[in-house]
XYZ file of N, CA and C in Angstrom:
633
model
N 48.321 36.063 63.663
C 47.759 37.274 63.042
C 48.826 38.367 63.007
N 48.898 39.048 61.584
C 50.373 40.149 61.447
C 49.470 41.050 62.448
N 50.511 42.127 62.788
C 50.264 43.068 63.338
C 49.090 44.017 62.952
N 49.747 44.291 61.045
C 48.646 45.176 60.470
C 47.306 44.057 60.452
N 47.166 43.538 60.892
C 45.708 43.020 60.232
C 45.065 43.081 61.639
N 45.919 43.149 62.444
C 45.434 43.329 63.923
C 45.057 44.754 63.687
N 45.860 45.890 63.808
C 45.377 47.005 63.666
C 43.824 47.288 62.798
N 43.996 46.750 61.760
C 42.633 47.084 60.585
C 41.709 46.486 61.158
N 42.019 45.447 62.311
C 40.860 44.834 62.939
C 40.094 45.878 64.389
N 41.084 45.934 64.566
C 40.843 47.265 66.002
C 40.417 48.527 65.479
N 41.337 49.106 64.049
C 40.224 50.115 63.780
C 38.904 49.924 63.293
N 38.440 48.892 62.896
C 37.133 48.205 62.050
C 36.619 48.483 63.449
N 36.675 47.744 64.556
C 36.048 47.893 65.652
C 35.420 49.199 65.940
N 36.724 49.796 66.326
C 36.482 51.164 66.572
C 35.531 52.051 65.478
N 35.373 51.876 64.119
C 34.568 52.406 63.675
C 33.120 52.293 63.973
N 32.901 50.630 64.039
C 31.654 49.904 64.681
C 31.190 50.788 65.386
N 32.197 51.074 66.624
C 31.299 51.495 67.873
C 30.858 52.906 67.616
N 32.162 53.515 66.509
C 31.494 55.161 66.672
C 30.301 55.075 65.852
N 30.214 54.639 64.761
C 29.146 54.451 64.023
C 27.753 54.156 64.882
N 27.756 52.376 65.473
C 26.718 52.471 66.311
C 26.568 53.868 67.124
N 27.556 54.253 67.907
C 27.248 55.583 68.821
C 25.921 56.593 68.184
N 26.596 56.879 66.866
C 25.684 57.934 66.205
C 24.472 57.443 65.676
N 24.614 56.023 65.177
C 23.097 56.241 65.176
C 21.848 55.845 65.923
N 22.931 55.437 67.456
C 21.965 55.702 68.524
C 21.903 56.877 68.855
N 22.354 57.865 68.444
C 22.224 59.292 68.745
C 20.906 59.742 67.620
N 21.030 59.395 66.621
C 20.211 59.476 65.514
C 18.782 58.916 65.819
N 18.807 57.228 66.331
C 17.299 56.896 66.776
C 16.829 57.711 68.286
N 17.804 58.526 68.745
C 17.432 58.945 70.348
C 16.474 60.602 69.639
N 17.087 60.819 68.725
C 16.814 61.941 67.996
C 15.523 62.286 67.091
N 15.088 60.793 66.740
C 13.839 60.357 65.603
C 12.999 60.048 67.112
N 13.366 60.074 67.847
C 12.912 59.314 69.210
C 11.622 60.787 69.736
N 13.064 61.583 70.029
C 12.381 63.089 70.366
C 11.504 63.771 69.664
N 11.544 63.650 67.890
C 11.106 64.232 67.328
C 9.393 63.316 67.483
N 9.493 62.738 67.339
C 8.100 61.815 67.652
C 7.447 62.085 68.509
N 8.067 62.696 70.088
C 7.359 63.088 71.192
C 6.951 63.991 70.992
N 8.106 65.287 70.173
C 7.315 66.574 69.763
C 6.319 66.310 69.085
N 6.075 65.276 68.046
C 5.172 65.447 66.978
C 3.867 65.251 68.318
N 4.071 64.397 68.938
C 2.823 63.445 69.386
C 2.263 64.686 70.860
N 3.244 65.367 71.258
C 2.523 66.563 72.138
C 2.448 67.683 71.696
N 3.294 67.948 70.429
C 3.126 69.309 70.017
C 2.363 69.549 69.472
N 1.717 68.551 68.245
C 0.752 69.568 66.974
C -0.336 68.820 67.648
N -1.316 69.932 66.860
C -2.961 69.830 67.255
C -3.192 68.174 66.630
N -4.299 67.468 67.012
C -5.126 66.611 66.205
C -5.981 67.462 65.697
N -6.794 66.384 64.660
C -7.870 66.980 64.038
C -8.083 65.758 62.937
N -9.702 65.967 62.689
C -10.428 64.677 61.779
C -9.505 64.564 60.533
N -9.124 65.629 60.141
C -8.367 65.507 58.840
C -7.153 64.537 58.726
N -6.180 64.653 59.754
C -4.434 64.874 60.287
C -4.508 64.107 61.347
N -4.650 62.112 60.802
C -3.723 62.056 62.172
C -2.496 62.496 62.521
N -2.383 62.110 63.700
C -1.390 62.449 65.015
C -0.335 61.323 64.249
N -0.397 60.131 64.078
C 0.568 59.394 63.462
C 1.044 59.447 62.429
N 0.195 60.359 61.488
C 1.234 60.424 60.213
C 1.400 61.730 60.565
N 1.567 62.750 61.881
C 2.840 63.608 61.696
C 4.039 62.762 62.081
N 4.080 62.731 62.998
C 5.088 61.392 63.570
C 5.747 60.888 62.519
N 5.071 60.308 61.726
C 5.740 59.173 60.185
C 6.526 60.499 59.849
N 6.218 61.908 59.334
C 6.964 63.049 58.941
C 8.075 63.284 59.273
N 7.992 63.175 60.440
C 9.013 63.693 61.068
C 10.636 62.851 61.591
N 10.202 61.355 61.492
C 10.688 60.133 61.540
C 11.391 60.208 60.269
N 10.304 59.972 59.720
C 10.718 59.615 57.908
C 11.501 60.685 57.421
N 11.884 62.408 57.720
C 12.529 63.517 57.335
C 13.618 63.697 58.234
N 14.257 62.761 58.990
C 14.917 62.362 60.128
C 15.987 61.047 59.035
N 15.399 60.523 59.185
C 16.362 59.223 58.381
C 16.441 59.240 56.795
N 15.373 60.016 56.264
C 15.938 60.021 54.453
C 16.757 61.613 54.478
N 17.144 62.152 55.972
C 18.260 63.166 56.107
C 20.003 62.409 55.814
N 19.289 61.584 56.702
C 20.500 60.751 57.111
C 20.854 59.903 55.612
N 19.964 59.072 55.035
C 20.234 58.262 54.033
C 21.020 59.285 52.899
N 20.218 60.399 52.773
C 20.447 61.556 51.310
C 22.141 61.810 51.503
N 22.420 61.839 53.290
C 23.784 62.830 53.484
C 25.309 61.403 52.916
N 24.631 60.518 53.231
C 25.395 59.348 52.930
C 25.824 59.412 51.102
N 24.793 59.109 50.715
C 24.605 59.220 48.787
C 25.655 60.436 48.837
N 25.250 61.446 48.902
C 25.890 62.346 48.624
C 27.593 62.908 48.936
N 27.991 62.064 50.073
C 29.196 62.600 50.483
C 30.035 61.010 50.243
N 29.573 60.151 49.299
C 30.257 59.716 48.814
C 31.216 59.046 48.018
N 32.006 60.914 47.557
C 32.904 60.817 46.836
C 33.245 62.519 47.436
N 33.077 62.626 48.871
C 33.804 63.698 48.815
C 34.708 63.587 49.924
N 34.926 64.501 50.534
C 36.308 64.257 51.446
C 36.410 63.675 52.909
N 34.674 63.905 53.005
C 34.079 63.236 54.251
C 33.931 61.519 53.946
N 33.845 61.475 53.028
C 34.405 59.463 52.766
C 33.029 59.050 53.474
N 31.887 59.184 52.985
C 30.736 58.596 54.022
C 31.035 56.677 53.938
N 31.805 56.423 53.308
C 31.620 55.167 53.027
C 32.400 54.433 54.398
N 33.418 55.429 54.960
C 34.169 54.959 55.418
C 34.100 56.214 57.021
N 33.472 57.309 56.712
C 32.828 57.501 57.853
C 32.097 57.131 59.003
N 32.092 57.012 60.365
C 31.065 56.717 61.200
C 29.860 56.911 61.536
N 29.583 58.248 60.924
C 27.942 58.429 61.245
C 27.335 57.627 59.951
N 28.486 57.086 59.282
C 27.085 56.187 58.116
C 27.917 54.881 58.230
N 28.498 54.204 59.346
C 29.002 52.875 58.986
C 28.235 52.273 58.820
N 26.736 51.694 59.313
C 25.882 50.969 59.428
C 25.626 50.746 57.531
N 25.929 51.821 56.742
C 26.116 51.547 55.583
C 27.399 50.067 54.978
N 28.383 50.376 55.564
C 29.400 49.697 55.319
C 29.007 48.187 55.043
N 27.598 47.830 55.899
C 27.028 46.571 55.708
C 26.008 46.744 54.775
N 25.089 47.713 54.611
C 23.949 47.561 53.839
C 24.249 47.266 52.545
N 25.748 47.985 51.882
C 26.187 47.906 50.590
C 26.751 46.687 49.824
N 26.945 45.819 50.881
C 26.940 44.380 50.546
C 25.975 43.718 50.535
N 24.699 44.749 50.724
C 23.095 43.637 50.598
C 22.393 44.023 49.435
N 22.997 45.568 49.256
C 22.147 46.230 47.952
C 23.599 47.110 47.670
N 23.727 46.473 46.472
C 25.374 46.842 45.709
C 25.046 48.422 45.238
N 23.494 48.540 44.681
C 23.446 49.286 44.180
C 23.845 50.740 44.520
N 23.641 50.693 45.804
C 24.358 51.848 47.032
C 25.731 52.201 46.663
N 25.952 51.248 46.875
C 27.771 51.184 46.449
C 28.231 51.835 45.160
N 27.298 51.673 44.238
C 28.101 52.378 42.792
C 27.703 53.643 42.644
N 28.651 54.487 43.145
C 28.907 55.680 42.839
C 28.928 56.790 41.860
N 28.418 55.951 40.884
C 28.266 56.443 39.406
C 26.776 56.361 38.607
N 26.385 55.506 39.743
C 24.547 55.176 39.423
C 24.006 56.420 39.456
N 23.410 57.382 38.301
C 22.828 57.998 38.552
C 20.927 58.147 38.928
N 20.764 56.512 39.547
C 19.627 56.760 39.629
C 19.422 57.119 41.525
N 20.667 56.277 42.048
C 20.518 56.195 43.535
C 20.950 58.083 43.939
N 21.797 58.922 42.833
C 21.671 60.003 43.285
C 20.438 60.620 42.865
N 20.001 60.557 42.321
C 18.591 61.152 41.558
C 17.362 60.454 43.012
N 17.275 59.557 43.479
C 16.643 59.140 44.650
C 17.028 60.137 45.594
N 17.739 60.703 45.907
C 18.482 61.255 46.739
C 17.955 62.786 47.057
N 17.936 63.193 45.997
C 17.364 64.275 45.293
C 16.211 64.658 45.611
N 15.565 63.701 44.817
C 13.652 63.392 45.415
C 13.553 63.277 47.280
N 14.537 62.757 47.920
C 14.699 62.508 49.513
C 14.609 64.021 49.492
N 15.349 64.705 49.684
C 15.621 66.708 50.149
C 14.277 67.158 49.750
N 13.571 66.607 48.448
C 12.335 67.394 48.162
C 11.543 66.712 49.155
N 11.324 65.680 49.323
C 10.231 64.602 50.085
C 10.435 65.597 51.670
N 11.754 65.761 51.977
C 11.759 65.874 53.137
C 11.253 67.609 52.914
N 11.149 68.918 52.102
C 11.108 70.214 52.678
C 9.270 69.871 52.614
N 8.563 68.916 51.726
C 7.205 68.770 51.740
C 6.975 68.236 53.058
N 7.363 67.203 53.817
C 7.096 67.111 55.193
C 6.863 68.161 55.772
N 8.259 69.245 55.845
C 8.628 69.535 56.799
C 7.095 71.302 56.661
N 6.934 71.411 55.239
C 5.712 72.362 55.109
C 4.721 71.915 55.355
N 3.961 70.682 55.478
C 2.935 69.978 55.912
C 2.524 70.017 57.301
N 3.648 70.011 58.553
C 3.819 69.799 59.034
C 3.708 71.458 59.883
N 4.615 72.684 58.702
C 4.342 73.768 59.458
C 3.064 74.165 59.218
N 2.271 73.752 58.387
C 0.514 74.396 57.692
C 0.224 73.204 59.285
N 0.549 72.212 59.782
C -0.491 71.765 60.851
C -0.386 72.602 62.021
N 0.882 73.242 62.505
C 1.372 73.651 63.596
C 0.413 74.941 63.902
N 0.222 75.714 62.060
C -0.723 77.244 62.072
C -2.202 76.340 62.234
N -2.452 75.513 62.111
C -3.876 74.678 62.288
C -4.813 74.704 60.515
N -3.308 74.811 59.801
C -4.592 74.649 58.659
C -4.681 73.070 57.754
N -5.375 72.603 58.621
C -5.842 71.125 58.584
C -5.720 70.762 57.225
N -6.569 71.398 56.219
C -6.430 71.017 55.267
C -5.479 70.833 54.431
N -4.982 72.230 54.141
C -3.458 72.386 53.491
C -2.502 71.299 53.972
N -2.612 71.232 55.261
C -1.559 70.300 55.690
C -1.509 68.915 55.424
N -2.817 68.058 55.069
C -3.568 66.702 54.778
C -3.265 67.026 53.390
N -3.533 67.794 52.324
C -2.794 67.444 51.119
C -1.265 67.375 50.757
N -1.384 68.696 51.490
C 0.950 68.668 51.507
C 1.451 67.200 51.713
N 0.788 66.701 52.625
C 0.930 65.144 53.421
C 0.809 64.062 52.289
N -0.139 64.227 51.739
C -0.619 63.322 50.792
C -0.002 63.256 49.462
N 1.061 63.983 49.222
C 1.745 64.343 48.117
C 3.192 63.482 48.724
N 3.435 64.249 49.636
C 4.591 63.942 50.115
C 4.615 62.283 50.414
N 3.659 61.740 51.250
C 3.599 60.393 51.361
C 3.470 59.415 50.003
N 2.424 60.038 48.942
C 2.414 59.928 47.837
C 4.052 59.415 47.154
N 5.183 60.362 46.731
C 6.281 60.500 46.575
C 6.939 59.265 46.847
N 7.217 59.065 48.302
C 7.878 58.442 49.408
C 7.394 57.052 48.610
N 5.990 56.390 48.756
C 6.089 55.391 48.274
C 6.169 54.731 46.726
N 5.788 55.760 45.862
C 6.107 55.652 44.541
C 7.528 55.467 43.983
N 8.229 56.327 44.980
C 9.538 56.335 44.454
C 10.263 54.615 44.677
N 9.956 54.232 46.198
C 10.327 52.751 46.436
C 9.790 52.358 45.966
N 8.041 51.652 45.653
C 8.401 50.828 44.647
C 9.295 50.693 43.051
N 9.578 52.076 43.040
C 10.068 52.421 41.346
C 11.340 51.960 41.815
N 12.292 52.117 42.837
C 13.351 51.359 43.258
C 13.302 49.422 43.359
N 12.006 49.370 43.919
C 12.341 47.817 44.042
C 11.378 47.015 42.351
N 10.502 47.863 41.507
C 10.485 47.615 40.449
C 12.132 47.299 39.264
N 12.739 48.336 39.443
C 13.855 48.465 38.719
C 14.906 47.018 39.681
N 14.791 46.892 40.707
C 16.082 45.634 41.397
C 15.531 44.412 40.789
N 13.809 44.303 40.453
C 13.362 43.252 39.918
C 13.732 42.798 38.647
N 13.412 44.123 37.876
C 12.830 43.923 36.066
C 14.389 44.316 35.582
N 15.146 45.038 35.933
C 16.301 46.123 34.941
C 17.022 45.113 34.410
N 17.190 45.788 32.925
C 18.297 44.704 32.265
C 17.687 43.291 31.979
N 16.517 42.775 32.330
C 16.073 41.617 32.027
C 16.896 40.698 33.156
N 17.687 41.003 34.083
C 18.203 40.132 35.170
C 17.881 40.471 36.762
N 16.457 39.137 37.020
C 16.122 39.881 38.428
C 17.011 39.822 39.744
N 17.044 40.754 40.264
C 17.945 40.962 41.508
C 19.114 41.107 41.061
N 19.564 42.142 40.230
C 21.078 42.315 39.830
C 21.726 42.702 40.650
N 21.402 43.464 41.662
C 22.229 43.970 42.889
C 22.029 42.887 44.166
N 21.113 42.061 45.014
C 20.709 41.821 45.963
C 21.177 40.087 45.606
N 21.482 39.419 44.020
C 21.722 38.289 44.003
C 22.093 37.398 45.227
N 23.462 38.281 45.533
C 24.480 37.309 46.504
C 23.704 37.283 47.744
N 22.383 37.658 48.125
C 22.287 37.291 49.944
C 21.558 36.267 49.214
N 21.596 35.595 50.210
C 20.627 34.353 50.660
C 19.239 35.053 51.084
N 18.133 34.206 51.696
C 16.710 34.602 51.341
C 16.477 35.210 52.763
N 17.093 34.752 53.981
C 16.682 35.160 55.440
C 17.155 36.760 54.933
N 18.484 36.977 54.688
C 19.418 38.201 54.533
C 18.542 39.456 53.535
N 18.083 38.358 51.947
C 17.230 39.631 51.653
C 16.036 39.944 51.885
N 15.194 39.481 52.879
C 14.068 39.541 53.351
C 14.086 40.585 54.535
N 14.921 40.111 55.515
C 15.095 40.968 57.202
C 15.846 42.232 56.509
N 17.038 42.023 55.635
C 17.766 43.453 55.325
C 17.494 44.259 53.887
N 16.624 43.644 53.165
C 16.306 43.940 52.308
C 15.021 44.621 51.832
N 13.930 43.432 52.054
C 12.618 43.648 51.901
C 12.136 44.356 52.999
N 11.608 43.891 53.905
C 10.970 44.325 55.007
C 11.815 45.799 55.284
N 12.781 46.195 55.437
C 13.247 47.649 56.135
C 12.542 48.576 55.160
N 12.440 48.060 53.256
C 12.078 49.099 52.369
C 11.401 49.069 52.439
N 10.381 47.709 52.413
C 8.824 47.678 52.438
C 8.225 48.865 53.094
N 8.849 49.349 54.395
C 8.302 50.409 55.505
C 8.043 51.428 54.355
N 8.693 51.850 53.499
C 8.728 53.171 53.043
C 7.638 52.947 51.988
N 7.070 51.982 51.683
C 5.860 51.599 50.820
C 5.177 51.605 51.632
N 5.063 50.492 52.201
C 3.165 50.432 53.056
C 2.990 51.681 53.985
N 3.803 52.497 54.852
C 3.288 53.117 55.937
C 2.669 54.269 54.788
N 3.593 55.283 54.157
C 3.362 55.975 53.352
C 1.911 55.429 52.811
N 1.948 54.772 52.156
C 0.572 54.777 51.233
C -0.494 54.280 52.241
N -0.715 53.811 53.556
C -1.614 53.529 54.437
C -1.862 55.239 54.660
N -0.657 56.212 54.892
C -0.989 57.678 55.120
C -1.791 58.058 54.302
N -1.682 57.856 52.727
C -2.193 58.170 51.238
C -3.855 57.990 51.847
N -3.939 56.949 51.853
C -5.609 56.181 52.059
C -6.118 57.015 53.022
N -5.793 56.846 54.021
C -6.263 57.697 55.475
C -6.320 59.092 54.726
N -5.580 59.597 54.250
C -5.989 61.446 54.102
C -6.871 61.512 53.066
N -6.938 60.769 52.317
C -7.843 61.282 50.667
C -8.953 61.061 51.484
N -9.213 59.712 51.999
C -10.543 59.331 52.697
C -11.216 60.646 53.965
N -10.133 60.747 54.343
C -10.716 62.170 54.987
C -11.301 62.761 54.560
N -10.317 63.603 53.478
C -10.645 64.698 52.907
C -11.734 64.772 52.076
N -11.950 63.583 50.922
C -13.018 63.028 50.201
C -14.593 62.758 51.208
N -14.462 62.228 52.502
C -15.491 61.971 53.249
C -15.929 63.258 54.020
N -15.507 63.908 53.978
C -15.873 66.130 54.547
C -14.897 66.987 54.101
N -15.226 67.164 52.661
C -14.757 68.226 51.846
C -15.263 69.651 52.328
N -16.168 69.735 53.259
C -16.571 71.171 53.398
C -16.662 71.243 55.330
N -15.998 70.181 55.636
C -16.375 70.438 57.113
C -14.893 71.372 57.302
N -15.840 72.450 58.353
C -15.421 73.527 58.658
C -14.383 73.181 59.884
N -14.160 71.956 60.210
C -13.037 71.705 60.926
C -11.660 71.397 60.194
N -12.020 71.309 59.162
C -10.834 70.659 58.007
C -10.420 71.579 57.365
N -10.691 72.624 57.580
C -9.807 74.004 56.648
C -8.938 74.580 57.669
């Protein structure tokens, strides 16, 4: 082994670890915010306790996903940065990440910053206790979250008339564990939130605990 390939191998390493570092700093962080959610805000018939949690989780990591999209092509090199190496692999599972010129993955991105200030107002209408306001803010926002993924994994299916134009090259274990299932989350939990709040809200529109 030449020298340089030794080196590119030791710094590859070394990125590994800083990368992992941060985003065990990142899940220690989605970690905390969950405890706040789960001792800080009120319950109530309207608002579960778990879809603040999902809020605050979910406005935690599409922080993280948005800062990635966005910084790269700037001087911070997210591609090649550590707080987003864990990317460095995803972009060989979904290419589409990778092209820098896609304006749909920045336009996703976009919708992430909005998704996330609707959390984050949902979330302050629960803290003042106004149940209601806060169960629709929620319901919009969760709304969003999963519409937008399937409109992402609609388009990896149908676009161009060639299915899986980006995800071709994995094999089926690879796009299932790194593919399907991680996005799936951002479909089913979201729209399980959707169901739970309308049903609330629809089942005591006038109970005086829900305003």
């Amino acid at each position: 082994m030449s020298s340089d390939a030794a080196k590119e191998r030791s710094l590859d390493a070394a990125v590994f670890k800083s990368g992992n570092a941060y985003l065990t700093g990142l899940l220690a962080v989605v970690g905390l915010l969950a405890y706040v959610a789960r001792s800080g805000f009120p319950s109530s018939p309207a608002f579960p306790r778990w879809i603040a949690i999902w809020l605050l989780i979910s406005s935690a990591i599409c922080s993280w996903d948005a800062s990635f999209v966005f910084n790269r092509q700037t001087a911070l090199d997210s591609f090649n940065h550590p707080l987003w190496s864990p990317y460095k692999d995803y972009v060989q599972v979904d290419r589409l990440y990778g092209k820098v010129d896609n304006d749909f993955v920045w336009s996703q991105s976009v919708l992430n910053v909005l998704e996330i200030c609707i959390n984050l107002l949902a979330l302050n209408f629960l803290s003042r206790r106004s149940f209601r306001k806060a169960a629709v803010t929620a319901l919009v926002a969760c709304a969003m979250t999963s519409s937008k993924t399937i409109l992402y994994h609609v388009m990896e299916i149908s676009c161009h008339g060639t299915p899986r134009s980006n995800t071709a090259q994995n094999d089926w274990p690879t796009f299932l564990t790194l593919y399907v299932f991680p996005n799936g989350v951002w479909i089913w939990v979201p729209m399980l939130a959707c169901f739970q709040l309308g049903a609330r809200l629809v089942a005591e529109p006038t109970n005086p605990k829900l305003s």
